[in-house]
Amino acid sequence: MADSDTPTATFNRVMLKISGEALMGDQGFGLHPPTVERIAREVKSVHDMGVEICMVIGGGNIFRGLSGSAQGMERTTADYMGMMATVMNALAMQSALEAMGVFCRVISAIRMDEVAEPYIRRRAVRHLEKKRICIFAAGTGNPYFTTDTAAALRANEMACEAIFMGKNGVDGIYDKDPQKHADAKRYDSVSYDEVLTKNLKVMDASAIALARDNKLPLIVFPLDEPGGFRGILAGKGTYTRVHG
């Protein structure tokens, strides 16, 4: 439980979605341990508020299925390789969190019992009720579905109250890339339908539709801002809220 000096959180159970690229720091590939540790510390700070946390981490820092397919690899094989990459990232995050004294479970959509639990919804819910962080790995377990869709799916199955999408270098959703266009406009709030019709590229269309149809809010915030995740849970900070 949170202590008396800890601000009250605006949500009780959330899904945090981050990209695999967020874990590679300034490197062009792989895992950067200090960056993994920094993100784990951000997650712990929210966990210390009493918030139940689910996580989905992409695998693009190690292997991205779609780009592998574009280079001639058969798409299904490429996607399964991408799923394996997400398991590696999940294990790295679990290790960092456990080093900080946070109980954590990696739950894989593809059975690999020696390193992760299989996905069983009721067991995962029980972990959350016991204040363990659940990191859902291997996407949905199916090719042709992204980790964005996995995050939206698991968030609904776990009865999360919102999806938090941590981004590097941006503090929300813009109408165009703010790193390339000085006149880019940031949205404080935007509807799921606008995200789809304006092709704002927040999440893939399947994930957006799944969140919209289940009236699940999406909050896009800067992952590289120290204390940003905790601040938004306490009702502060800069972010974009996507609503139904």
Short mmCIF file of N, CA, C and O in Angstrom, two decimals, residues 63 65-78:
data_model
loop_
_atom_site.label_atom_id
_atom_site.label_comp_id
_atom_site.label_asym_id
_atom_site.label_seq_id
_atom_site.Cartn_x
_atom_site.Cartn_y
_atom_site.Cartn_z
N PHE A 63 14.44 -7.54 -32.81
CA PHE A 63 13.97 -8.01 -34.11
C PHE A 63 12.54 -7.56 -34.32
O PHE A 63 11.71 -7.66 -33.42
N GLY A 65 9.32 -8.20 -36.72
CA GLY A 65 8.80 -9.17 -37.68
C GLY A 65 8.47 -8.59 -39.03
O GLY A 65 8.82 -9.15 -40.07
N LEU A 66 7.78 -7.44 -39.05
CA LEU A 66 7.33 -6.88 -40.32
C LEU A 66 8.51 -6.48 -41.19
O LEU A 66 8.52 -6.74 -42.40
N SER A 67 9.56 -5.87 -40.60
CA SER A 67 10.72 -5.48 -41.41
C SER A 67 11.48 -6.72 -41.88
O SER A 67 12.03 -6.74 -42.98
N GLY A 68 11.48 -7.78 -41.05
CA GLY A 68 12.10 -9.02 -41.48
C GLY A 68 11.36 -9.61 -42.67
O GLY A 68 11.97 -10.10 -43.63
N SER A 69 10.04 -9.51 -42.65
CA SER A 69 9.21 -9.98 -43.75
C SER A 69 9.50 -9.17 -45.02
O SER A 69 9.58 -9.72 -46.12
N ALA A 70 9.67 -7.85 -44.83
CA ALA A 70 9.92 -6.99 -45.98
C ALA A 70 11.25 -7.33 -46.65
O ALA A 70 11.45 -7.08 -47.84
N GLN A 71 12.18 -7.91 -45.89
CA GLN A 71 13.48 -8.27 -46.45
C GLN A 71 13.51 -9.68 -47.01
O GLN A 71 14.56 -10.22 -47.28
N GLY A 72 12.34 -10.29 -47.14
CA GLY A 72 12.28 -11.58 -47.80
C GLY A 72 12.00 -12.77 -46.90
O GLY A 72 11.75 -13.86 -47.39
N MET A 73 12.02 -12.56 -45.59
CA MET A 73 11.71 -13.67 -44.69
C MET A 73 10.21 -13.91 -44.67
O MET A 73 9.42 -12.97 -44.74
N GLU A 74 9.82 -15.15 -44.58
CA GLU A 74 8.39 -15.47 -44.54
C GLU A 74 7.77 -14.81 -43.32
O GLU A 74 8.30 -14.87 -42.21
N ARG A 75 6.61 -14.14 -43.50
CA ARG A 75 6.05 -13.26 -42.47
C ARG A 75 5.77 -13.99 -41.15
O ARG A 75 6.06 -13.47 -40.07
N THR A 76 5.19 -15.17 -41.22
CA THR A 76 4.86 -15.88 -39.99
C THR A 76 6.11 -16.17 -39.17
O THR A 76 6.15 -15.94 -37.95
N THR A 77 7.15 -16.66 -39.83
CA THR A 77 8.41 -16.94 -39.15
C THR A 77 8.99 -15.67 -38.55
O THR A 77 9.45 -15.65 -37.40
N ALA A 78 8.97 -14.59 -39.32
CA ALA A 78 9.50 -13.31 -38.84
C ALA A 78 8.75 -12.83 -37.61
O ALA A 78 9.34 -12.34 -36.64
#
